[in-house]
Coordinates of C-alpha atoms in Angstrom, one line a residue:
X1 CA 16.3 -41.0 -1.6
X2 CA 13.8 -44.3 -1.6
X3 CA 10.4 -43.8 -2.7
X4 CA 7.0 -44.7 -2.8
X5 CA 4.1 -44.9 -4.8
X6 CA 1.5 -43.0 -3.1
X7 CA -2.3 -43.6 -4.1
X8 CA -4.6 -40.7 -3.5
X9 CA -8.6 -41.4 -3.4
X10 CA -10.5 -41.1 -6.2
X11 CA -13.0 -38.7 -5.1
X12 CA -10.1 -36.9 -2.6
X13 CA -10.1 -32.6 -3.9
X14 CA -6.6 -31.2 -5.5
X15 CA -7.5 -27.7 -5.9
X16 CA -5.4 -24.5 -4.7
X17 CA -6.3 -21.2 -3.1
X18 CA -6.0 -17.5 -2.9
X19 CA -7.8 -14.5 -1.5
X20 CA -9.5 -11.5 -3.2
X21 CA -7.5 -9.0 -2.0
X22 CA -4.1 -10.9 -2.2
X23 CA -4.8 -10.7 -6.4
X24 CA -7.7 -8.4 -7.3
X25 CA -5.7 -5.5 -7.1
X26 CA -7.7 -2.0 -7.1
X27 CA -9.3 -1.7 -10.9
X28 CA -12.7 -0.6 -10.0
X29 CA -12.9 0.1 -6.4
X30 CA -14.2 3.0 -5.0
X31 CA -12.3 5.5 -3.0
X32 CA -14.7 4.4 0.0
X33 CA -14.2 1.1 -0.9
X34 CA -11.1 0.0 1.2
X35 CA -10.7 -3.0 3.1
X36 CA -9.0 -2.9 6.6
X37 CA -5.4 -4.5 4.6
X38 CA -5.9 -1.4 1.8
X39 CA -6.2 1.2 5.2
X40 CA -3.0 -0.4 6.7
X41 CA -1.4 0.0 3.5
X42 CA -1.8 3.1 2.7
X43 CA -1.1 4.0 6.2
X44 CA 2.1 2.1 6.6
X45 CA 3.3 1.3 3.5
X46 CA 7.3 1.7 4.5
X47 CA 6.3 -1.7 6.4
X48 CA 4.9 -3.6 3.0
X49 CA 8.2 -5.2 1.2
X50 CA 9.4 -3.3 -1.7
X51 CA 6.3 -1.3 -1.4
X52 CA 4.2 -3.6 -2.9
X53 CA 0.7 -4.3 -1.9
X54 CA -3.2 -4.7 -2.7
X55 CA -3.1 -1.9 -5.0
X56 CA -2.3 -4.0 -8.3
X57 CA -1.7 -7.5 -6.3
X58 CA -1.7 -9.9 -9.3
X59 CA -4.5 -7.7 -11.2
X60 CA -6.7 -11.0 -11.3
X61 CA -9.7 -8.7 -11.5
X62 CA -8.7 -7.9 -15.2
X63 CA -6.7 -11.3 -15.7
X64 CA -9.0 -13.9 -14.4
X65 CA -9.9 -15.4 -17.8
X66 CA -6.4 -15.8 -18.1
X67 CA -5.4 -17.6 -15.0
X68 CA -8.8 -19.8 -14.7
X69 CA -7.2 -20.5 -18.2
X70 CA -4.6 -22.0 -16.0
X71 CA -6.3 -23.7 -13.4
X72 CA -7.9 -26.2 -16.3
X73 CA -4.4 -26.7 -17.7
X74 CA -3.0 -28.2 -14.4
X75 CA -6.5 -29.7 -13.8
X76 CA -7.7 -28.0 -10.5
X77 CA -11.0 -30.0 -9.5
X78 CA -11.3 -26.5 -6.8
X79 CA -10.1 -23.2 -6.5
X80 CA -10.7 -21.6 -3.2
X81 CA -11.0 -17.7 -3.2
X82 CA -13.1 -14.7 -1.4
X83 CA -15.5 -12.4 -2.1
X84 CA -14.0 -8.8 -0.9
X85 CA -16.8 -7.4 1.4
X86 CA -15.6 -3.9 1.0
X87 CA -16.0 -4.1 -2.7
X88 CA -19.1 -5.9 -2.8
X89 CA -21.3 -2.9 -1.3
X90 CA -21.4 0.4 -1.7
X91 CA -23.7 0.7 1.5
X92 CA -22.4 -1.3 4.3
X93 CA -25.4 -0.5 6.6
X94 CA -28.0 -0.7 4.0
X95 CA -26.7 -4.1 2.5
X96 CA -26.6 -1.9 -1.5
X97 CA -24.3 -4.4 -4.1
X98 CA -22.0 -2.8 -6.1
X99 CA -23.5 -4.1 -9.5
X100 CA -20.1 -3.7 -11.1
X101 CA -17.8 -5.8 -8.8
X102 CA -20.8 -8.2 -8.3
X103 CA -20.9 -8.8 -12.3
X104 CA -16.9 -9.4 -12.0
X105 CA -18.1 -12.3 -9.5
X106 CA -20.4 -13.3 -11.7
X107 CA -18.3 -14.1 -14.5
X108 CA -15.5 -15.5 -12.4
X109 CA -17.5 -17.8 -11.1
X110 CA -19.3 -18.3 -14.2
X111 CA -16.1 -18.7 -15.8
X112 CA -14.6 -21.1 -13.1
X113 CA -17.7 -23.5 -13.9
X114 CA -17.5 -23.8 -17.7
X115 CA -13.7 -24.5 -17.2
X116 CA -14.3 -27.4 -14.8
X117 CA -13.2 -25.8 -11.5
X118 CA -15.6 -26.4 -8.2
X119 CA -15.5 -22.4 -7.0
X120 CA -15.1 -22.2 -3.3
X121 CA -16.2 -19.1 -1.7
X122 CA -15.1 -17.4 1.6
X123 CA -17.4 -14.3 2.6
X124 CA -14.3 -12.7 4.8
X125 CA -10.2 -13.1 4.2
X126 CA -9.2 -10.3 6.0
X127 CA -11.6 -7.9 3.9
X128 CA -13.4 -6.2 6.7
X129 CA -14.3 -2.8 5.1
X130 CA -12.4 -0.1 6.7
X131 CA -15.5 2.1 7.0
X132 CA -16.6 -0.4 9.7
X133 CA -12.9 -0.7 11.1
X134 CA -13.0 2.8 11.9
X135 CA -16.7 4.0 12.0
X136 CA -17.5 0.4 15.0
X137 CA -14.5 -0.6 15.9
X138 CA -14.7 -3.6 13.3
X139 CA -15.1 -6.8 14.9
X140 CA -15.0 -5.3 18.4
X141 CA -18.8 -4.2 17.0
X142 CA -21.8 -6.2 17.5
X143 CA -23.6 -4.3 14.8
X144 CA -20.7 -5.2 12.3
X145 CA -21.8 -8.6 13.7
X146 CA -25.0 -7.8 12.1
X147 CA -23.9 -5.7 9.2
X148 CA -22.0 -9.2 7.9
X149 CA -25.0 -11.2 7.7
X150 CA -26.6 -8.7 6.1
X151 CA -23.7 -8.6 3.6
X152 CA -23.7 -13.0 3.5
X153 CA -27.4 -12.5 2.6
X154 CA -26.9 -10.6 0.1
X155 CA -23.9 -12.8 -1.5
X156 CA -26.3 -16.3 -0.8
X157 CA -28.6 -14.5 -2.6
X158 CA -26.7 -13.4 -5.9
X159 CA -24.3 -16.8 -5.9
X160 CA -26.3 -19.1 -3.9
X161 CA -27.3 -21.3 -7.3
X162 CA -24.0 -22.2 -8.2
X163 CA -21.6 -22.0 -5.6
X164 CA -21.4 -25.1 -3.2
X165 CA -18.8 -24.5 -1.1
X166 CA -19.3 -21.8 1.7
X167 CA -16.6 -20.6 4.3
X168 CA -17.4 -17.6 6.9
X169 CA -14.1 -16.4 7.4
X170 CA -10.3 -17.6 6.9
X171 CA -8.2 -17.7 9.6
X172 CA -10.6 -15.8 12.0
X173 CA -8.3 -15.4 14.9
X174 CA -4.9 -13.9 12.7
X175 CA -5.9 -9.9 12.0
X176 CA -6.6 -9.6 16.3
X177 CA -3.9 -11.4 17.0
X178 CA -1.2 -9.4 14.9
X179 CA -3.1 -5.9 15.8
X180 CA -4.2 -6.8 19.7
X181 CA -2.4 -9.4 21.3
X182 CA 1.0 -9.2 20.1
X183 CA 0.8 -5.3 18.4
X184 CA 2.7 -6.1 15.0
X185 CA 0.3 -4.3 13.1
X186 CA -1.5 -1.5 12.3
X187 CA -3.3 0.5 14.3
X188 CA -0.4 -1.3 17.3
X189 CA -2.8 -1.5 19.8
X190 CA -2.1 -3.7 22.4
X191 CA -4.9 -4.6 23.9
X192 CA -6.5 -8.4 25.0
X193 CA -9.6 -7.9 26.0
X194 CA -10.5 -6.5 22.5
X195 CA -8.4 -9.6 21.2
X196 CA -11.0 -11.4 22.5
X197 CA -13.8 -9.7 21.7
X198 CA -12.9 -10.2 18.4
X199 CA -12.4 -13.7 18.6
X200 CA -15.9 -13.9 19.9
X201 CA -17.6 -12.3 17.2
X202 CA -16.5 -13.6 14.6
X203 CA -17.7 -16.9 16.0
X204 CA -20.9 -15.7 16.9
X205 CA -20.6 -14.2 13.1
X206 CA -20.5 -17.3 12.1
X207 CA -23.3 -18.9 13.7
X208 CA -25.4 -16.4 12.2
X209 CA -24.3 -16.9 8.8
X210 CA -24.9 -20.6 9.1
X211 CA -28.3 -19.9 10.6
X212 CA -29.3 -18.0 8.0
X213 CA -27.8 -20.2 5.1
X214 CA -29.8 -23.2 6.9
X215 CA -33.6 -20.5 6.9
X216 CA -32.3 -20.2 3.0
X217 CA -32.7 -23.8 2.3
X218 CA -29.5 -23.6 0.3
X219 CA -28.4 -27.1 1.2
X220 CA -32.0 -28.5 0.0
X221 CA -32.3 -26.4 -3.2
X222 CA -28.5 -26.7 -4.1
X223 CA -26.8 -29.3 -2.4
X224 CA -24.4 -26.2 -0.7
X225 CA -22.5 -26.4 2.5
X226 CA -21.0 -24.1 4.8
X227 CA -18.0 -24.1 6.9
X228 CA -15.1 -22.0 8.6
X229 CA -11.8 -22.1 7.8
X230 CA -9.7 -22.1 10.6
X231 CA -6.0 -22.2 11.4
X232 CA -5.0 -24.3 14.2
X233 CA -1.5 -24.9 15.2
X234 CA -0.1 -28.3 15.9
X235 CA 1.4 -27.7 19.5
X236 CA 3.9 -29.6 20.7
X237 CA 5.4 -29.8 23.8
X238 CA 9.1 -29.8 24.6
X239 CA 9.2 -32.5 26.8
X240 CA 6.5 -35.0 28.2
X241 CA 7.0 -33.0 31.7
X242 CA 4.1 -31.9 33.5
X243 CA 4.8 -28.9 32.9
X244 CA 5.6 -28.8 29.7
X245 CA 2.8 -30.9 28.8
X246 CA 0.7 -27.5 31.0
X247 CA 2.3 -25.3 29.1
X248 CA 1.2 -26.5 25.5
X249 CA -2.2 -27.2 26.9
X250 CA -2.5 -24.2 27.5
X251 CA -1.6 -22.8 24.3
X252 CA -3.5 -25.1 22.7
X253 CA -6.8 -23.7 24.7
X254 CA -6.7 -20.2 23.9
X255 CA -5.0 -20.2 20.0
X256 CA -7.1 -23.2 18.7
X257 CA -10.0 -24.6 20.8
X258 CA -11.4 -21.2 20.9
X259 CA -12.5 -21.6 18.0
X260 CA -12.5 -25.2 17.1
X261 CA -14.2 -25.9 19.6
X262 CA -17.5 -23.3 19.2
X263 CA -17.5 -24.1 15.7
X264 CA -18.0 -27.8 15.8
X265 CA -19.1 -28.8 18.9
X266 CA -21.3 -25.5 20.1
X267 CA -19.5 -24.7 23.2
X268 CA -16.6 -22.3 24.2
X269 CA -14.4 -24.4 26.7
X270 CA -15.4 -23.2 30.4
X271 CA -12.1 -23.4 31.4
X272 CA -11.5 -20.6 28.6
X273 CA -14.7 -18.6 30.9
X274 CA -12.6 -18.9 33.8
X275 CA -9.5 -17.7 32.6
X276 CA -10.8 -14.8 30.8
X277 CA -12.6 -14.2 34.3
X278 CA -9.2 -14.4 36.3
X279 CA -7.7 -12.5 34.0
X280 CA -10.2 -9.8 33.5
X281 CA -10.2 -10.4 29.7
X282 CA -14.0 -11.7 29.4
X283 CA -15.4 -10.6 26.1
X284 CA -19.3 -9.5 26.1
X285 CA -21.6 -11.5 25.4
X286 CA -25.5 -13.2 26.2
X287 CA -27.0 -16.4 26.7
X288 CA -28.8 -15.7 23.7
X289 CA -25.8 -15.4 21.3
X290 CA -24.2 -18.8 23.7
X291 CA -27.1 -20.2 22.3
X292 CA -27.1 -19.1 18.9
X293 CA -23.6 -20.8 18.5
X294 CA -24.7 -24.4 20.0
X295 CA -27.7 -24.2 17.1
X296 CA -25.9 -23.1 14.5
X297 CA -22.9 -25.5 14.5
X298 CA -20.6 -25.7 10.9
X299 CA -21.3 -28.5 8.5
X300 CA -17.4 -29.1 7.6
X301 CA -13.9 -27.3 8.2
X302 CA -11.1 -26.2 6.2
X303 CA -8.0 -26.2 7.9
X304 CA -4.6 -24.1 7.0
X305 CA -1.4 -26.2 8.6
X306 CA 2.1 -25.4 7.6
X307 CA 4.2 -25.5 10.5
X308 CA 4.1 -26.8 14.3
X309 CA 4.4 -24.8 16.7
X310 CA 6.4 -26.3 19.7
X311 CA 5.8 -24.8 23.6
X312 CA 7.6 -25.1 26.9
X313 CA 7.1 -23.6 30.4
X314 CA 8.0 -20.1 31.4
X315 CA 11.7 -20.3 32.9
X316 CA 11.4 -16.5 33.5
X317 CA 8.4 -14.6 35.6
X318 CA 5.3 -12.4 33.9
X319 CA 6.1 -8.9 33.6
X320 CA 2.9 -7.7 36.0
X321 CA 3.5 -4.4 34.0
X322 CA 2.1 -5.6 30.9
X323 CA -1.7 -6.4 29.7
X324 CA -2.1 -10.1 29.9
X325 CA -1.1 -12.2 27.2
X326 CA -1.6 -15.8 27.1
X327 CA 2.5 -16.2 27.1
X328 CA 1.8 -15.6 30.5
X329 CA 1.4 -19.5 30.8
X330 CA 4.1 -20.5 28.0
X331 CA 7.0 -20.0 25.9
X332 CA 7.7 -20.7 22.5
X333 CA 10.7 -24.1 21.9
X334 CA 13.1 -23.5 19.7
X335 CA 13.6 -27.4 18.9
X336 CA 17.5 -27.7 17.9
X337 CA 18.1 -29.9 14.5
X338 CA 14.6 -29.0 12.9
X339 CA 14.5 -29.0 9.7
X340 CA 14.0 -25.4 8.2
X341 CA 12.2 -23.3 5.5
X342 CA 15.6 -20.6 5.5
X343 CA 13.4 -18.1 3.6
X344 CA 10.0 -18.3 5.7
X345 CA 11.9 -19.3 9.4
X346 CA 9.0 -21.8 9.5
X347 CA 9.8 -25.2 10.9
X348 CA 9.5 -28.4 8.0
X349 CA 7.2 -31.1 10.1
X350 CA 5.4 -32.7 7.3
X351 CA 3.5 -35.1 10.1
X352 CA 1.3 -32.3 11.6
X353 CA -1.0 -33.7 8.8
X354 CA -1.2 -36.7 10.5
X355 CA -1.3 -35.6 14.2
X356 CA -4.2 -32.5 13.5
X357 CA -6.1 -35.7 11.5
X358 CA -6.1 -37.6 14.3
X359 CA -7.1 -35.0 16.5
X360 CA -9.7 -34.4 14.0
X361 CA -11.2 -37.8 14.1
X362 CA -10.8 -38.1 17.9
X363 CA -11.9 -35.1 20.0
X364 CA -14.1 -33.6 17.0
X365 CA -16.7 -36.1 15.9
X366 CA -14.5 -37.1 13.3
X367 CA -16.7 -34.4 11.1
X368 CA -15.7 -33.5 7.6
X369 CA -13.2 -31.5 7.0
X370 CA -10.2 -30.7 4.0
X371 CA -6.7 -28.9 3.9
X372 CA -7.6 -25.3 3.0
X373 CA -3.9 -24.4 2.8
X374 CA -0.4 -25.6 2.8
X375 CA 2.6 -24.5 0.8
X376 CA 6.2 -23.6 0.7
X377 CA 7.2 -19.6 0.3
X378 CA 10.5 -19.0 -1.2
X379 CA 12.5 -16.1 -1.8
X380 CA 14.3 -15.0 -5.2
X381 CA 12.7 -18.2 -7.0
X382 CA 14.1 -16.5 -10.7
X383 CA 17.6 -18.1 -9.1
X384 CA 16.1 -21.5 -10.0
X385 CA 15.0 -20.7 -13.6
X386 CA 16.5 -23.4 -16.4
X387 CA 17.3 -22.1 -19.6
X388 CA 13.4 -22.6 -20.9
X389 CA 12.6 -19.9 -17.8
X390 CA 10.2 -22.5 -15.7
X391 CA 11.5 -22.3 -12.0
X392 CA 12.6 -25.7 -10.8
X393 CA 10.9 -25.8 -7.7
X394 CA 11.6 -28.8 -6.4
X395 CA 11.9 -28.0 -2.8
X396 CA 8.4 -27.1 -3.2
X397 CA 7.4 -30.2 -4.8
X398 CA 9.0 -32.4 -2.2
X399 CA 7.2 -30.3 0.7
X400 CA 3.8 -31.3 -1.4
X401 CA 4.4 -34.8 -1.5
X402 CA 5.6 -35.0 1.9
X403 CA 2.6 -33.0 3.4
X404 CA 0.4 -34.9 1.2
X405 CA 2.3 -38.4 1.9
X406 CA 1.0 -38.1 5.9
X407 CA -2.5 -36.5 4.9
X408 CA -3.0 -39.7 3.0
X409 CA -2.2 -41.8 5.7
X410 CA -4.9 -40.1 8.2
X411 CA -7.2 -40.8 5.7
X412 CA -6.3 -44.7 5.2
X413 CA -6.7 -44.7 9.1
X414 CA -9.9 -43.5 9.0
X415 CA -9.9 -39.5 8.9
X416 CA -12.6 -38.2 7.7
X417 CA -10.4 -35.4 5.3
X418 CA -12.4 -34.9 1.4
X419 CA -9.2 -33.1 -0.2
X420 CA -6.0 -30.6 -0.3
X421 CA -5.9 -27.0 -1.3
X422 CA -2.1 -25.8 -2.2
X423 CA -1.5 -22.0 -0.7
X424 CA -1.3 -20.6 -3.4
X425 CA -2.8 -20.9 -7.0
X426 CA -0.8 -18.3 -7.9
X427 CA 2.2 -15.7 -6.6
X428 CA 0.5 -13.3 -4.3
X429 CA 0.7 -10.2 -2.0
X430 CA 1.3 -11.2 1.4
X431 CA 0.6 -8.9 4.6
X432 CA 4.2 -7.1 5.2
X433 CA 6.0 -10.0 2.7
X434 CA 4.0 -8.5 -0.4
X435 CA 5.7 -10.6 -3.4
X436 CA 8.8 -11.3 -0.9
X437 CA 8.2 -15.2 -0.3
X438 CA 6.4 -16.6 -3.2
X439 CA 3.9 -19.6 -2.9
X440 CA 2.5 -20.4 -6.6
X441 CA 2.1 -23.2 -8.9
X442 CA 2.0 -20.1 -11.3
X443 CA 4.6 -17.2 -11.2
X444 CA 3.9 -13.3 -11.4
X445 CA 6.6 -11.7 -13.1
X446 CA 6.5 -8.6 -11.9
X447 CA 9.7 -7.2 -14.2
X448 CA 7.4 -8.1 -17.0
X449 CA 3.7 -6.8 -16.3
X450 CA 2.7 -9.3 -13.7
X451 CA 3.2 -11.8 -16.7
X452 CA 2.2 -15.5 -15.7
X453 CA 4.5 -18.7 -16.0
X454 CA 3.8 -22.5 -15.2
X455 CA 6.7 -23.2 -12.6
X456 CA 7.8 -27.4 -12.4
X457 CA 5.4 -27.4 -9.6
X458 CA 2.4 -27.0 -11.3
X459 CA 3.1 -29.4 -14.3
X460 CA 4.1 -32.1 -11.5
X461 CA 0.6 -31.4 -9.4
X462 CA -1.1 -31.7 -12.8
X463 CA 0.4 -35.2 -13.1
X464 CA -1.0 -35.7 -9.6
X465 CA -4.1 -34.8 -10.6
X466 CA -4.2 -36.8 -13.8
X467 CA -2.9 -40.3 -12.3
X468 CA -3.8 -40.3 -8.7
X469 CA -0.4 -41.3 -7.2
X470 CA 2.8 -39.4 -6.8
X471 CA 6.2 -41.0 -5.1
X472 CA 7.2 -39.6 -1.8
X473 CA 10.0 -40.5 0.6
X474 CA 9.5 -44.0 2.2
X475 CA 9.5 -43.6 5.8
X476 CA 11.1 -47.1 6.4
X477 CA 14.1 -46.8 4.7
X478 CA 16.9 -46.2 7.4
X479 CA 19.9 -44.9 6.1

């Protein structure tokens, strides 16, 4: 292979991510205290892999000295993780902190700062508490609407001094989707019209939170901003057809611009209004909350990308039988010759960087906006241990640099992107996968008491870090 030198910008972030209750694990938490992922564990934990889950996770709640310990070795400028909501309170409705986790936060982020590492905080990675799941309905609710600003107040409040990087929610459209639209996970309700409802609120969640960080004054008195991090997927369409090119479109309207497009430019789509009308799938909602949303606008955007996603038109008709489901205008390419993940049956298309930057700079104001997430999961990665024990990951490495290679490139041509956040810091529990796939510049041994270990990985981002440049595959070498 022929490479190049790749030069990354000198201010550009190379920090990694987790979430709190992919590593926390349960030290501490009240019985009360579950999150909707600790409910649909214990409830179906034959589904989990190997039966591991949140319960111990990566223990980072008693371990996080350790692993910050880490993150300054391989010279993290950020580390991206959550505050779990469920944990944080000990009355949802009343907005009461639970002293004890709230000191753990403390020091982590305490600990984070004296090490060198820019925290990054997300206020909701799948943490709804289940007491609201099951009490309202979770996000269904418009009082949990209000119950989470009264919990971001409360967090702004306590952490608001020295965290400057604020996120609402990761991946806000993933927990509906699994559980409403396509039933693959607990409670298997299929059901679209609360999929959307969902989706609604948590955009309208959102706004709030961002209205209330502006009446703070957080960005005057701390130089703070807050964002969403979202998960869009790079569609593709099989063929430059008609209606092919419908069929992705489409796609594209109700799995990313309904929320990329409320989030940064203030407006659902109307074609989305109409659709959910002809359909019968329209979520509630007032002109007051419409108007909330075109106020209260984010100030940047993470965004997770690891695979495209490629789209063709139906060859086959709707099944009238079942509740609509936006396949009812698509279905999913299989493109032959694609390169492959074999562990994660995710597609390798390292120039989705380049394609979502563009799309970035083009249709959305060209605002701010960073790589939350993107990584490789492997299975059995002890197979690729040397005789020192460091798995050679050099599949991962390559993935980096390749993913990184076209992310560059944006930015040369004028994307307005400020950094890249690996998935993951560390080896962490999954939802279903648990430990199965493993995604870590750091390895959990979990035959030897969750026991950390550099992988190649890590010592070759560290280098990355260190010297700004990194080789990748030259894309004008022909063999």
């Amino acid at each position: 292979m022929q490479t190049k030198t790749i030069n990354v910008p000198d201010d550009f972030i190379l920090g990694a991510a987790v979430s709190a209750w992919q590593t926390e694990g349960w030290s501490g938490k009240k019985d009360y205290q579950d999150s909707f992922l600790d409910m649909w564990y214990k409830n179906d934990k034959n589904v989990w892999h190997k039966g591991y889950g949140p319960a111990v996770a990566t223990d980072f709640k008693n371990r996080y000295k350790e692993d910050i310990g880490y993150m300054k070795e391989i010279g993290l400028t950020h580390f991206r993780t959550s505050i779990n909501w469920s944990r944080f309170l000990t009355d949802y409705e009343e907005g009461v902190v639970d002293e004890e986790y709230a000191a753990y936060i403390d020091d982590m982020i305490n600990e984070l700062l004296r090490n060198g590492v820019e925290p990054m905080i997300c206020l909701e990675h799948y943490e709804l508490p289940a007491a609201l799941f099951e009490k309202y309905g979770g996000w269904g609710s418009k009082h949990v609407v209000e119950l989470f600003s009264t919990y971001a107040k409360k967090v702004f409040e306590r952490y608001g001094d020295r965290v400057k990087h604020w996120f609402t929610f990761n991946e806000p459209i993933v927990i509906q989707t699994r559980v409403y639209l396509d039933a693959l996970r607990y409670p298997y309700e299929q059901n679209t019209k609360k999929w959307m409802q969902w989706n609604h609120h948590k955009v309208l969640a959102t706004a709030k939170a961002v209205k209330l960080f502006k009446e703070m004054g957080l960005k005057e008195k701390y130089g703070a901003k807050i964002g969403v991090i979202l998960n869009p997927e790079v569609t593709y369409a099989r063929s430059s057809a008609p209606h092919d090119q419908e069929a992705a479109r489409m796609y594209d309207l109700f799995f990313n611009r309904i929320f990329l497009d409320p989030s940064i430019k203030g407006e659902y789509p109307q074609e989305l209004f109409d659709l959910m009308s002809k359909h019968d799938i329209t979520f509630e909602y007032s002109k007051e909350e419409l108007q909330i949303i075109k106020d209260n606008t984010v100030e940047y955007v993470g965004l997770n990308l690891y695979y495209p996603h490629r789209i063709q038109a139906r060859t086959t008709a709707w099944n009238e039988a079942m509740p609509f489901h936006p396949e009812y205008y698509y279905a999913k390419f299989d493109l032959p010759g694609k390169k492959m993940n074999p562990y994660r049956g995710w597609e390798i298309y390292p120039k989705i960087m380049f394609d979502m930057a563009m799309r970035m700079k083009n249709e959305y104001g060209n605002i701010e906006w960073f790589i939350a997430e993107n990584g490789m999961g492997v299975e059995n990665e002890h197979l690729f241990k040397n005789e020192e024990g460091i798995i050679q990951d050099d599949y991962r490495i390559d993935f980096i640099a390749e993913h990184l290679k076209w992310l560059i490139k944006a930015v040369e041509e004028g994307a307005n992107c400020t950094g890249y956040m690996l998935w993951a810091f560390s080896d962490n529990v999954s939802p279903m996968n648990a430990f199965k796939n493993r995604y870590g510049l750091v390895e959990i041994d979990l035959e030897n008491n969750r026991n950390r270990n550099l992988k190649k990985s890590a010592y070759w981002y560290k280098e990355i870090i260190e010297n700004k440049s990194f080789l990748a595959e030259d894309e004008d070498v022909f063999k």
